[in-house]
JSON list of C-alpha atoms in Angstrom, two decimals:
[
{"chain": "E", "resi": 1, "resn": "MET", "atom": "CA", "xyz": [-6.42, 72.85, 49.51]},
{"chain": "E", "resi": 2, "resn": "MET", "atom": "CA", "xyz": [-10.13, 72.58, 50.29]},
{"chain": "E", "resi": 3, "resn": "SER", "atom": "CA", "xyz": [-11.40, 70.35, 53.06]},
{"chain": "E", "resi": 4, "resn": "VAL", "atom": "CA", "xyz": [-14.93, 69.20, 53.65]},
{"chain": "E", "resi": 5, "resn": "ASN", "atom": "CA", "xyz": [-16.23, 68.99, 57.19]},
{"chain": "E", "resi": 6, "resn": "ASP", "atom": "CA", "xyz": [-19.01, 66.61, 58.16]},
{"chain": "E", "resi": 7, "resn": "SER", "atom": "CA", "xyz": [-21.11, 69.68, 58.94]},
{"chain": "E", "resi": 8, "resn": "ASP", "atom": "CA", "xyz": [-20.70, 70.85, 55.32]},
{"chain": "E", "resi": 9, "resn": "LYS", "atom": "CA", "xyz": [-22.15, 67.63, 53.93]},
{"chain": "E", "resi": 10, "resn": "LYS", "atom": "CA", "xyz": [-25.79, 67.43, 52.96]},
{"chain": "E", "resi": 11, "resn": "VAL", "atom": "CA", "xyz": [-27.98, 65.36, 55.26]},
{"chain": "E", "resi": 12, "resn": "ILE", "atom": "CA", "xyz": [-29.21, 62.18, 53.56]},
{"chain": "E", "resi": 13, "resn": "ARG", "atom": "CA", "xyz": [-32.72, 61.10, 54.62]},
{"chain": "E", "resi": 14, "resn": "VAL", "atom": "CA", "xyz": [-33.35, 57.37, 54.73]},
{"chain": "E", "resi": 15, "resn": "ASN", "atom": "CA", "xyz": [-36.89, 56.25, 55.55]},
{"chain": "E", "resi": 16, "resn": "VAL", "atom": "CA", "xyz": [-37.59, 52.61, 56.34]},
{"chain": "E", "resi": 17, "resn": "GLU", "atom": "CA", "xyz": [-41.17, 51.41, 56.60]},
{"chain": "E", "resi": 18, "resn": "TYR", "atom": "CA", "xyz": [-41.11, 48.04, 58.35]},
{"chain": "E", "resi": 19, "resn": "CYS", "atom": "CA", "xyz": [-43.68, 45.45, 59.35]},
{"chain": "E", "resi": 20, "resn": "GLY", "atom": "CA", "xyz": [-44.25, 45.51, 63.09]},
{"chain": "E", "resi": 21, "resn": "VAL", "atom": "CA", "xyz": [-46.26, 42.28, 62.97]},
{"chain": "E", "resi": 22, "resn": "CYS", "atom": "CA", "xyz": [-43.26, 40.52, 61.39]},
{"chain": "E", "resi": 23, "resn": "ASP", "atom": "CA", "xyz": [-40.97, 42.08, 64.02]},
{"chain": "E", "resi": 24, "resn": "TYR", "atom": "CA", "xyz": [-38.69, 43.74, 61.42]},
{"chain": "E", "resi": 25, "resn": "GLY", "atom": "CA", "xyz": [-37.84, 46.62, 63.78]},
{"chain": "E", "resi": 26, "resn": "GLY", "atom": "CA", "xyz": [-34.56, 44.92, 64.65]},
{"chain": "E", "resi": 27, "resn": "HIS", "atom": "CA", "xyz": [-33.67, 44.76, 60.96]},
{"chain": "E", "resi": 28, "resn": "CYS", "atom": "CA", "xyz": [-34.27, 48.49, 60.69]},
{"chain": "E", "resi": 29, "resn": "VAL", "atom": "CA", "xyz": [-32.01, 49.21, 63.68]},
{"chain": "E", "resi": 30, "resn": "ALA", "atom": "CA", "xyz": [-29.26, 46.97, 62.23]},
{"chain": "E", "resi": 31, "resn": "LEU", "atom": "CA", "xyz": [-29.57, 48.61, 58.82]},
{"chain": "E", "resi": 32, "resn": "ALA", "atom": "CA", "xyz": [-29.42, 52.08, 60.39]},
{"chain": "E", "resi": 33, "resn": "LYS", "atom": "CA", "xyz": [-26.19, 51.13, 62.20]},
{"chain": "E", "resi": 34, "resn": "THR", "atom": "CA", "xyz": [-24.63, 49.85, 58.97]},
{"chain": "E", "resi": 35, "resn": "ILE", "atom": "CA", "xyz": [-25.59, 53.03, 57.12]},
{"chain": "E", "resi": 36, "resn": "ARG", "atom": "CA", "xyz": [-24.26, 55.37, 59.83]},
{"chain": "E", "resi": 37, "resn": "GLU", "atom": "CA", "xyz": [-20.91, 53.55, 59.93]},
{"chain": "E", "resi": 38, "resn": "SER", "atom": "CA", "xyz": [-20.18, 54.53, 56.32]},
{"chain": "E", "resi": 39, "resn": "THR", "atom": "CA", "xyz": [-22.24, 57.75, 56.09]},
{"chain": "E", "resi": 40, "resn": "PRO", "atom": "CA", "xyz": [-22.40, 59.64, 59.40]},
{"chain": "E", "resi": 41, "resn": "ASN", "atom": "CA", "xyz": [-24.46, 62.46, 57.82]},
{"chain": "E", "resi": 42, "resn": "ALA", "atom": "CA", "xyz": [-27.30, 60.04, 57.02]},
{"chain": "E", "resi": 43, "resn": "VAL", "atom": "CA", "xyz": [-30.41, 60.17, 59.18]},
{"chain": "E", "resi": 44, "resn": "VAL", "atom": "CA", "xyz": [-32.39, 56.94, 59.26]},
{"chain": "E", "resi": 45, "resn": "TYR", "atom": "CA", "xyz": [-36.05, 56.96, 60.27]},
{"chain": "E", "resi": 46, "resn": "CYS", "atom": "CA", "xyz": [-37.64, 53.63, 61.18]},
{"chain": "E", "resi": 47, "resn": "LYS", "atom": "CA", "xyz": [-41.43, 53.66, 60.94]},
{"chain": "E", "resi": 48, "resn": "ARG", "atom": "CA", "xyz": [-43.78, 50.80, 61.64]},
{"chain": "E", "resi": 49, "resn": "GLY", "atom": "CA", "xyz": [-45.98, 50.30, 58.59]},
{"chain": "E", "resi": 50, "resn": "ARG", "atom": "CA", "xyz": [-47.85, 47.83, 56.43]},
{"chain": "E", "resi": 51, "resn": "GLN", "atom": "CA", "xyz": [-47.82, 44.12, 57.11]},
{"chain": "E", "resi": 52, "resn": "GLY", "atom": "CA", "xyz": [-44.96, 42.40, 55.27]},
{"chain": "E", "resi": 53, "resn": "SER", "atom": "CA", "xyz": [-43.22, 45.68, 54.44]},
{"chain": "E", "resi": 54, "resn": "PHE", "atom": "CA", "xyz": [-39.56, 46.67, 54.52]},
{"chain": "E", "resi": 55, "resn": "GLU", "atom": "CA", "xyz": [-39.57, 49.61, 52.12]},
{"chain": "E", "resi": 56, "resn": "ILE", "atom": "CA", "xyz": [-36.52, 51.88, 51.89]},
{"chain": "E", "resi": 57, "resn": "THR", "atom": "CA", "xyz": [-36.49, 55.39, 50.45]},
{"chain": "E", "resi": 58, "resn": "VAL", "atom": "CA", "xyz": [-33.45, 57.63, 50.15]},
{"chain": "E", "resi": 59, "resn": "ASN", "atom": "CA", "xyz": [-34.30, 61.31, 49.82]},
{"chain": "E", "resi": 60, "resn": "ASP", "atom": "CA", "xyz": [-37.89, 60.31, 48.93]},
{"chain": "E", "resi": 61, "resn": "LYS", "atom": "CA", "xyz": [-36.89, 57.83, 46.16]},
{"chain": "E", "resi": 62, "resn": "LEU", "atom": "CA", "xyz": [-37.80, 54.17, 46.67]},
{"chain": "E", "resi": 63, "resn": "ILE", "atom": "CA", "xyz": [-34.64, 52.08, 46.39]},
{"chain": "E", "resi": 64, "resn": "TYR", "atom": "CA", "xyz": [-35.89, 48.77, 47.83]},
{"chain": "E", "resi": 65, "resn": "SER", "atom": "CA", "xyz": [-39.27, 47.12, 48.36]},
{"chain": "E", "resi": 66, "resn": "LYS", "atom": "CA", "xyz": [-39.74, 43.90, 50.27]},
{"chain": "E", "resi": 67, "resn": "MET", "atom": "CA", "xyz": [-43.34, 44.02, 49.07]},
{"chain": "E", "resi": 68, "resn": "GLN", "atom": "CA", "xyz": [-41.92, 43.39, 45.56]},
{"chain": "E", "resi": 69, "resn": "THR", "atom": "CA", "xyz": [-38.96, 41.11, 46.34]},
{"chain": "E", "resi": 70, "resn": "MET", "atom": "CA", "xyz": [-40.31, 39.19, 49.37]},
{"chain": "E", "resi": 71, "resn": "ALA", "atom": "CA", "xyz": [-36.85, 39.45, 51.01]},
{"chain": "E", "resi": 72, "resn": "ILE", "atom": "CA", "xyz": [-34.90, 41.73, 53.35]},
{"chain": "E", "resi": 73, "resn": "PRO", "atom": "CA", "xyz": [-32.27, 43.82, 51.49]},
{"chain": "E", "resi": 74, "resn": "ASP", "atom": "CA", "xyz": [-28.51, 43.43, 51.68]},
{"chain": "E", "resi": 75, "resn": "TYR", "atom": "CA", "xyz": [-27.48, 46.03, 54.29]},
{"chain": "E", "resi": 76, "resn": "GLU", "atom": "CA", "xyz": [-24.08, 46.69, 52.70]},
{"chain": "E", "resi": 77, "resn": "GLU", "atom": "CA", "xyz": [-25.62, 47.46, 49.31]},
{"chain": "E", "resi": 78, "resn": "VAL", "atom": "CA", "xyz": [-28.12, 49.86, 50.89]},
{"chain": "E", "resi": 79, "resn": "ALA", "atom": "CA", "xyz": [-25.27, 51.54, 52.80]},
{"chain": "E", "resi": 80, "resn": "GLN", "atom": "CA", "xyz": [-23.30, 51.89, 49.53]},
{"chain": "E", "resi": 81, "resn": "VAL", "atom": "CA", "xyz": [-26.24, 53.61, 47.82]},
{"chain": "E", "resi": 82, "resn": "VAL", "atom": "CA", "xyz": [-26.56, 56.04, 50.76]},
{"chain": "E", "resi": 83, "resn": "GLN", "atom": "CA", "xyz": [-22.82, 56.75, 50.67]},
{"chain": "E", "resi": 84, "resn": "ASP", "atom": "CA", "xyz": [-22.98, 57.34, 46.89]},
{"chain": "E", "resi": 85, "resn": "VAL", "atom": "CA", "xyz": [-25.88, 59.78, 47.39]},
{"chain": "E", "resi": 86, "resn": "SER", "atom": "CA", "xyz": [-23.88, 61.65, 50.04]},
{"chain": "E", "resi": 87, "resn": "GLN", "atom": "CA", "xyz": [-21.20, 62.14, 47.35]},
{"chain": "E", "resi": 88, "resn": "GLY", "atom": "CA", "xyz": [-23.66, 63.56, 44.83]},
{"chain": "E", "resi": 89, "resn": "SER", "atom": "CA", "xyz": [-25.12, 60.52, 43.04]},
{"chain": "E", "resi": 90, "resn": "GLU", "atom": "CA", "xyz": [-28.82, 59.94, 42.53]},
{"chain": "E", "resi": 91, "resn": "PRO", "atom": "CA", "xyz": [-30.45, 57.17, 44.61]},
{"chain": "E", "resi": 92, "resn": "ARG", "atom": "CA", "xyz": [-30.61, 53.90, 42.68]},
{"chain": "E", "resi": 93, "resn": "GLU", "atom": "CA", "xyz": [-32.65, 50.76, 43.18]},
{"chain": "E", "resi": 94, "resn": "ILE", "atom": "CA", "xyz": [-30.86, 47.81, 44.70]},
{"chain": "E", "resi": 95, "resn": "LYS", "atom": "CA", "xyz": [-31.28, 44.11, 44.05]},
{"chain": "E", "resi": 96, "resn": "GLY", "atom": "CA", "xyz": [-29.14, 42.51, 46.77]},
{"chain": "E", "resi": 97, "resn": "GLN", "atom": "CA", "xyz": [-30.91, 40.48, 49.45]},
{"chain": "E", "resi": 98, "resn": "GLN", "atom": "CA", "xyz": [-30.05, 38.95, 52.80]},
{"chain": "E", "resi": 99, "resn": "PRO", "atom": "CA", "xyz": [-29.20, 35.25, 52.62]},
{"chain": "E", "resi": 100, "resn": "ILE", "atom": "CA", "xyz": [-32.13, 33.08, 53.60]},
{"chain": "E", "resi": 101, "resn": "ASN", "atom": "CA", "xyz": [-31.25, 30.73, 56.44]},
{"chain": "E", "resi": 102, "resn": "CYS", "atom": "CA", "xyz": [-33.86, 28.12, 55.75]},
{"chain": "E", "resi": 103, "resn": "ALA", "atom": "CA", "xyz": [-33.39, 24.43, 55.29]},
{"chain": "E", "resi": 104, "resn": "ILE", "atom": "CA", "xyz": [-36.12, 22.03, 54.35]},
{"chain": "E", "resi": 105, "resn": "VAL", "atom": "CA", "xyz": [-35.51, 18.54, 55.71]}
]
């Protein structure tokens, strides 16, 4: 029977460019935590970038762009893509978004 150690798994690179002006750094930290809970061999890099951005690449492939969607991604869906990549799948774009807590009265 063959076993796979964490050290045998390929490292998955996740880069998150976030808007520092919008204070999205906390979102990046929360996303990184969610990803590492399901995929310990993932390395998440948070980098302050363009205004309004929250762009996510997995192994250099863009999987989510706040610049296109105008919303923060669903963390669980991003984590699932990263976990799938760690098991040999290609990175895929995601569509899920965080719920917007906004009420107009």
